[in-house]
């Protein structure tokens, strides 16, 4: 009986939460402007003509506009050399008007993202990807955190999902998603199991997860039968495919329909983690602004 009650999975609406985060941020920006302060600014660096990257960047700059953050686009052709790119980052590091710098990844193969991130000012690292930001997260010190992981934590908080003492399983160990999510969950006193491509008996590990975060980059990889009844399932994956009539379809790393039958909470794709990632980028830009200007 209890299981049946739990089997009605509540959808964690990232789109609605992101809209509410943006509204709060807009009010903060309005207050700054009313006090005669300058607008927060986000610089976005895009190299090459990857369509998905261009779309993500467009989405991010449009979101900036919605909350009143100024965005500065720096677009380079795919053949750009490292020196040009590093010079751009150095200039942005020094610019008073720029609070956050986002380098859209992946870069073309001949450019090293590690080298680019090594020159980026950690105080402007709104993606939380520099070694300094990662070290700060690892050590539990103040710093800018990667956007998707903080977006996931905000969703858990919004839906009052208990984290302390719970068993959280994270599938994926990337620096961008899996590792930082695991750190943030541990900081909230979850017991965290990290899984990756060499993990054995993954289905059984998942079946013991109170919170299951999936960032494997594999479409509909996690089956409904892997989900513990009553668990919270966070699907980070995004996959663009086409339906039978050629229509565009977006799906995640989890078999949503089956998982939603057993989960207590579940994020949809689209409309779950994705919108939160962009909202947290804006939030990080405001945080960087406040720290740089000494407001906080
Ligand atoms: P990645 O390719 O860098 O990492 C994937 C991870 O999954 C690796 O650590 C790997 O060990 C693990 N993995 C792969 N196959 C596995 C298997 N069979 N079993 C267990 N683990 C396995 O990807 P990423 O950058 O971490 O992104 C993961 C997914 O999240 C992608 O689909 C990406 O598009 C999506 N993503 C979404 C957002 C968002 O805003 N929603 C943001 C970033 C990434």
Coordinates of C-alpha atoms and ligand atoms in Angstrom, one line a residue:
X1 CA 0.0 0.0 0.0
X2 CA 2.8 2.4 1.0
X3 CA 4.6 1.5 -2.2
X4 CA 1.6 2.2 -4.3
X5 CA 1.3 5.7 -2.8
X6 CA 5.0 6.3 -3.5
X7 CA 4.6 5.1 -7.1
X8 CA 3.1 8.4 -8.2
X9 CA 6.3 10.2 -9.2
X10 CA 6.2 13.9 -8.7
X11 CA 7.7 15.8 -11.6
X12 CA 10.5 18.2 -10.5
X13 CA 9.7 21.2 -12.7
X14 CA 13.1 22.7 -13.5
X15 CA 11.5 25.1 -16.0
X16 CA 9.3 26.7 -13.4
X17 CA 12.0 26.8 -10.8
X18 CA 14.4 28.4 -13.3
X19 CA 11.8 31.0 -14.1
X20 CA 11.4 31.8 -10.4
X21 CA 15.2 32.0 -10.0
X22 CA 15.4 34.4 -12.9
X23 CA 12.6 36.6 -11.4
X24 CA 14.6 36.9 -8.2
X25 CA 17.8 37.7 -10.0
X26 CA 16.0 40.3 -12.1
X27 CA 14.8 42.0 -8.9
X28 CA 18.3 42.0 -7.6
X29 CA 19.7 43.6 -10.8
X30 CA 16.8 46.2 -10.7
X31 CA 17.8 47.1 -7.2
X32 CA 21.5 47.5 -8.2
X33 CA 20.6 49.8 -11.0
X34 CA 18.2 51.8 -8.9
X35 CA 21.1 52.3 -6.5
X36 CA 23.2 53.7 -9.3
X37 CA 25.4 50.7 -9.7
X38 CA 26.5 49.3 -13.0
X39 CA 24.9 46.3 -14.7
X40 CA 26.5 42.8 -14.0
X41 CA 28.2 41.5 -17.2
X42 CA 28.8 38.1 -18.6
X43 CA 31.3 37.5 -21.4
X44 CA 30.7 34.5 -23.6
X45 CA 33.5 33.1 -25.8
X46 CA 32.5 30.8 -28.7
X47 CA 35.0 29.3 -31.0
X48 CA 34.0 27.5 -34.2
X49 CA 30.6 26.8 -35.8
X50 CA 29.3 23.8 -33.8
X51 CA 25.5 24.2 -34.1
X52 CA 24.7 22.8 -30.6
X53 CA 27.2 25.2 -29.0
X54 CA 25.8 28.1 -30.9
X55 CA 22.3 27.2 -29.7
X56 CA 23.4 26.9 -26.1
X57 CA 25.2 30.2 -26.3
X58 CA 22.1 31.9 -27.8
X59 CA 20.0 30.5 -25.0
X60 CA 22.4 31.8 -22.4
X61 CA 22.7 35.3 -23.8
X62 CA 18.9 35.6 -24.2
X63 CA 18.5 34.5 -20.5
X64 CA 21.0 37.2 -19.5
X65 CA 18.8 39.8 -21.3
X66 CA 15.7 38.6 -19.4
X67 CA 17.3 39.4 -16.0
X68 CA 19.2 42.5 -17.1
X69 CA 22.7 41.0 -17.2
X70 CA 24.8 42.5 -20.0
X71 CA 26.3 39.9 -22.2
X72 CA 29.4 40.4 -24.3
X73 CA 29.8 37.9 -27.2
X74 CA 33.2 37.0 -28.4
X75 CA 33.0 34.7 -31.5
X76 CA 36.0 33.3 -33.2
X77 CA 36.4 31.1 -36.3
X78 CA 37.3 27.4 -35.8
X79 CA 40.8 28.0 -37.1
X80 CA 41.6 30.5 -34.3
X81 CA 45.0 30.0 -32.7
X82 CA 45.7 29.5 -29.0
X83 CA 47.5 32.9 -28.6
X84 CA 44.4 34.8 -29.9
X85 CA 42.1 33.0 -27.5
X86 CA 44.4 33.4 -24.5
X87 CA 44.7 37.2 -25.3
X88 CA 40.9 37.4 -25.3
X89 CA 40.7 35.7 -21.9
X90 CA 43.4 38.0 -20.5
X91 CA 41.6 41.1 -21.7
X92 CA 38.3 39.8 -20.2
X93 CA 40.0 39.0 -16.9
X94 CA 41.1 42.7 -16.7
X95 CA 37.8 44.2 -17.9
X96 CA 35.9 46.1 -15.2
X97 CA 32.5 45.5 -16.9
X98 CA 32.9 41.7 -17.0
X99 CA 32.0 39.7 -13.9
X100 CA 31.8 36.3 -15.4
X101 CA 33.6 34.6 -18.3
X102 CA 32.1 31.5 -20.0
X103 CA 34.1 29.6 -22.5
X104 CA 31.7 27.4 -24.4
X105 CA 33.1 23.9 -24.5
X106 CA 34.1 21.8 -26.3
X107 CA 36.7 23.8 -28.2
X108 CA 38.0 22.7 -31.6
X109 CA 40.4 19.8 -31.2
X110 CA 43.6 21.9 -31.8
X111 CA 42.8 24.1 -28.8
X112 CA 43.4 23.0 -25.2
X113 CA 40.5 23.8 -22.9
X114 CA 42.8 23.1 -19.9
X115 CA 45.2 25.8 -21.1
X116 CA 42.4 28.2 -21.6
X117 CA 40.9 27.5 -18.2
X118 CA 44.4 27.9 -16.6
X119 CA 44.5 31.6 -17.5
X120 CA 40.9 32.4 -16.6
X121 CA 40.5 34.4 -13.4
X122 CA 38.8 32.1 -10.8
X123 CA 36.8 35.1 -9.5
X124 CA 35.1 35.3 -12.9
X125 CA 34.9 31.5 -13.4
X126 CA 31.1 31.2 -13.6
X127 CA 31.3 27.7 -14.9
X128 CA 33.3 26.6 -11.9
X129 CA 35.8 24.7 -14.1
X130 CA 39.2 26.2 -13.2
X131 CA 41.5 24.1 -11.0
X132 CA 41.1 26.8 -8.3
X133 CA 37.3 26.6 -8.3
X134 CA 37.4 22.8 -8.3
X135 CA 39.9 22.8 -5.4
X136 CA 37.7 25.2 -3.5
X137 CA 34.7 22.9 -4.0
X138 CA 36.7 19.9 -2.9
X139 CA 37.9 21.7 0.2
X140 CA 34.4 23.1 1.1
X141 CA 35.6 26.7 0.6
X142 CA 33.7 29.6 -0.8
X143 CA 33.9 29.7 -4.6
X144 CA 32.0 29.5 -7.9
X145 CA 30.4 26.1 -8.4
X146 CA 29.6 24.4 -11.7
X147 CA 26.1 25.4 -12.9
X148 CA 24.5 22.0 -13.5
X149 CA 25.5 20.5 -10.1
X150 CA 24.2 23.6 -8.2
X151 CA 21.0 23.5 -10.3
X152 CA 20.5 19.9 -9.2
X153 CA 21.0 20.8 -5.6
X154 CA 18.5 23.7 -6.0
X155 CA 15.9 21.2 -7.4
X156 CA 16.4 18.9 -4.4
X157 CA 16.0 21.8 -2.0
X158 CA 12.9 23.1 -3.8
X159 CA 11.2 19.7 -3.5
X160 CA 12.3 19.2 0.1
X161 CA 14.1 16.0 -0.9
X162 CA 16.0 14.9 2.2
X163 CA 19.7 14.5 1.5
X164 CA 21.3 14.1 4.9
X165 CA 22.1 10.4 5.7
X166 CA 20.6 9.2 2.4
X167 CA 22.3 7.0 -0.1
X168 CA 23.0 9.0 -3.2
X169 CA 24.3 7.3 -6.3
X170 CA 25.9 9.4 -9.1
X171 CA 26.5 7.8 -12.5
X172 CA 29.2 9.7 -14.3
X173 CA 32.5 11.2 -13.1
X174 CA 33.1 14.1 -15.4
X175 CA 34.6 17.3 -13.9
X176 CA 31.6 19.2 -15.3
X177 CA 28.8 17.2 -13.8
X178 CA 29.5 13.9 -11.9
X179 CA 32.3 14.8 -9.6
X180 CA 31.0 18.2 -8.5
X181 CA 27.5 16.8 -7.9
X182 CA 29.0 14.0 -5.7
X183 CA 30.9 16.7 -3.7
X184 CA 27.9 18.8 -3.2
X185 CA 25.8 15.9 -2.1
X186 CA 28.5 14.8 0.4
X187 CA 28.6 18.4 1.7
X188 CA 24.9 18.0 2.5
X189 CA 25.8 14.8 4.4
X190 CA 24.6 12.2 1.9
X191 CA 26.5 8.9 1.6
X192 CA 27.7 9.0 -2.0
X193 CA 28.5 6.2 -4.4
X194 CA 30.2 7.3 -7.6
X195 CA 29.7 5.0 -10.6
X196 CA 31.3 5.2 -14.0
X197 CA 31.9 3.2 -17.2
X198 CA 33.9 0.5 -15.4
X199 CA 31.5 0.0 -12.5
X200 CA 30.2 -3.5 -12.0
X201 CA 26.6 -4.4 -11.1
X202 CA 25.4 -0.9 -11.7
X203 CA 21.7 -1.9 -11.7
X204 CA 22.1 -3.3 -8.2
X205 CA 23.9 -0.3 -6.9
X206 CA 21.1 1.9 -8.4
X207 CA 18.5 -0.2 -6.7
X208 CA 19.9 0.9 -3.4
X209 CA 19.9 4.6 -4.2
X210 CA 17.6 7.0 -2.3
X211 CA 18.8 9.7 -4.7
X212 CA 19.9 8.6 -8.2
X213 CA 21.7 11.2 -10.3
X214 CA 22.4 10.1 -13.9
X215 CA 25.0 11.8 -16.0
X216 CA 26.3 9.0 -18.2
X217 CA 25.6 10.7 -21.6
X218 CA 23.8 7.5 -22.8
X219 CA 20.2 7.8 -24.0
X220 CA 17.6 6.0 -21.8
X221 CA 20.4 4.0 -20.2
X222 CA 18.9 3.7 -16.7
X223 CA 15.9 1.4 -16.7
X224 CA 12.8 1.7 -14.6
X225 CA 13.7 -1.6 -12.9
X226 CA 17.0 0.0 -11.6
X227 CA 15.1 2.6 -9.6
X228 CA 14.4 2.0 -5.9
X229 CA 10.7 2.5 -5.1
X230 CA 10.3 6.0 -3.6
X231 CA 13.7 7.2 -4.9
X232 CA 14.4 10.7 -6.3
X233 CA 15.7 10.4 -9.8
X234 CA 17.7 13.3 -11.4
X235 CA 18.3 12.9 -15.1
X236 CA 21.1 15.2 -16.3
X237 CA 21.4 13.7 -19.8
X238 CA 20.3 15.5 -23.0
X239 CA 19.9 13.7 -26.3
X240 CA 18.5 15.1 -29.5
X241 CA 17.0 12.6 -31.8
X242 CA 14.2 12.3 -34.4
X243 CA 10.8 10.6 -34.0
X244 CA 9.1 8.4 -36.7
X245 CA 7.8 11.5 -38.5
X246 CA 11.2 13.2 -38.5
X247 CA 10.1 15.4 -35.6
X248 CA 12.8 16.5 -33.1
X249 CA 12.8 14.5 -29.9
X250 CA 14.7 15.4 -26.7
X251 CA 15.3 12.6 -24.2
X252 CA 17.5 11.9 -21.2
X253 CA 19.7 9.2 -19.7
X254 CA 16.7 7.6 -17.9
X255 CA 13.8 5.6 -19.3
X256 CA 11.4 8.2 -18.0
X257 CA 8.0 6.5 -18.3
X258 CA 9.1 3.4 -16.4
X259 CA 11.2 5.2 -13.9
X260 CA 8.4 7.7 -13.1
X261 CA 6.2 4.7 -12.0
X262 CA 8.5 3.8 -9.1
X263 CA 10.2 7.1 -8.3
X264 CA 8.9 9.5 -5.7
X265 CA 10.4 12.5 -7.5
X266 CA 11.8 12.6 -11.1
X267 CA 13.1 15.3 -13.4
X268 CA 11.8 15.3 -16.9
X269 CA 13.9 15.9 -20.1
X270 CA 13.4 18.5 -21.3
X271 CA 12.3 20.8 -18.6
X272 CA 14.3 19.4 -15.6
X273 CA 18.0 20.0 -15.1
X274 CA 18.6 21.9 -18.4
X275 CA 16.8 25.1 -17.5
X276 CA 18.4 25.1 -14.1
X277 CA 21.9 25.0 -15.6
X278 CA 21.2 28.3 -17.4
X279 CA 19.5 29.9 -14.4
X280 CA 22.5 29.0 -12.2
X281 CA 24.9 30.5 -14.7
X282 CA 23.0 33.8 -14.3
X283 CA 23.1 33.4 -10.5
X284 CA 26.8 32.7 -10.5
X285 CA 27.4 35.9 -12.6
X286 CA 25.5 37.9 -9.9
X287 CA 27.5 36.2 -7.2
X288 CA 30.8 37.0 -9.0
X289 CA 29.6 40.6 -9.4
X290 CA 28.7 40.9 -5.7
X291 CA 32.1 39.5 -4.6
X292 CA 34.1 41.6 -7.0
X293 CA 32.3 44.8 -6.1
X294 CA 32.4 44.0 -2.3
X295 CA 28.7 43.9 -1.9
X296 CA 29.0 40.3 -0.4
Ligands
LIG1 P1 30.9 12.9 -20.1 O1 30.9 12.1 -21.4 O2 32.1 13.8 -19.8 O3 30.9 11.8 -18.9 C1 30.0 10.7 -18.9 C2 30.3 9.9 -17.7 O4 29.5 8.8 -17.7 C3 31.8 9.4 -17.7 O5 32.3 9.7 -16.4 C4 31.6 7.9 -17.8 O6 32.5 7.1 -16.9 C5 30.2 7.6 -17.4 N1 29.7 6.5 -18.2 C6 29.7 6.3 -19.5 N2 29.1 5.2 -19.8 C7 28.8 4.5 -18.7 C8 28.2 3.3 -18.4 N3 27.9 2.4 -19.3 N4 28.0 3.0 -17.1 C9 28.3 3.9 -16.1 N5 28.9 5.1 -16.3 C10 29.1 5.4 -17.6 O7 29.6 13.6 -20.0 P2 29.1 14.9 -19.1 O8 29.7 16.1 -19.6 O9 29.3 14.6 -17.6 O10 27.5 14.9 -19.4 C11 26.7 13.8 -19.2 C12 25.4 14.0 -19.8 O11 24.8 15.1 -19.3 C13 25.4 14.2 -21.3 O12 24.2 13.6 -21.9 C14 25.3 15.7 -21.5 O13 24.8 16.1 -22.7 C15 24.5 16.1 -20.3 N6 24.6 17.4 -19.8 C16 23.5 18.1 -19.5 C17 23.6 19.3 -18.9 C18 22.3 20.0 -18.6 O14 22.3 21.2 -18.4 N7 21.2 19.3 -18.4 C19 24.8 19.9 -18.6 C20 26.0 19.2 -18.9 C21 25.9 17.9 -19.5

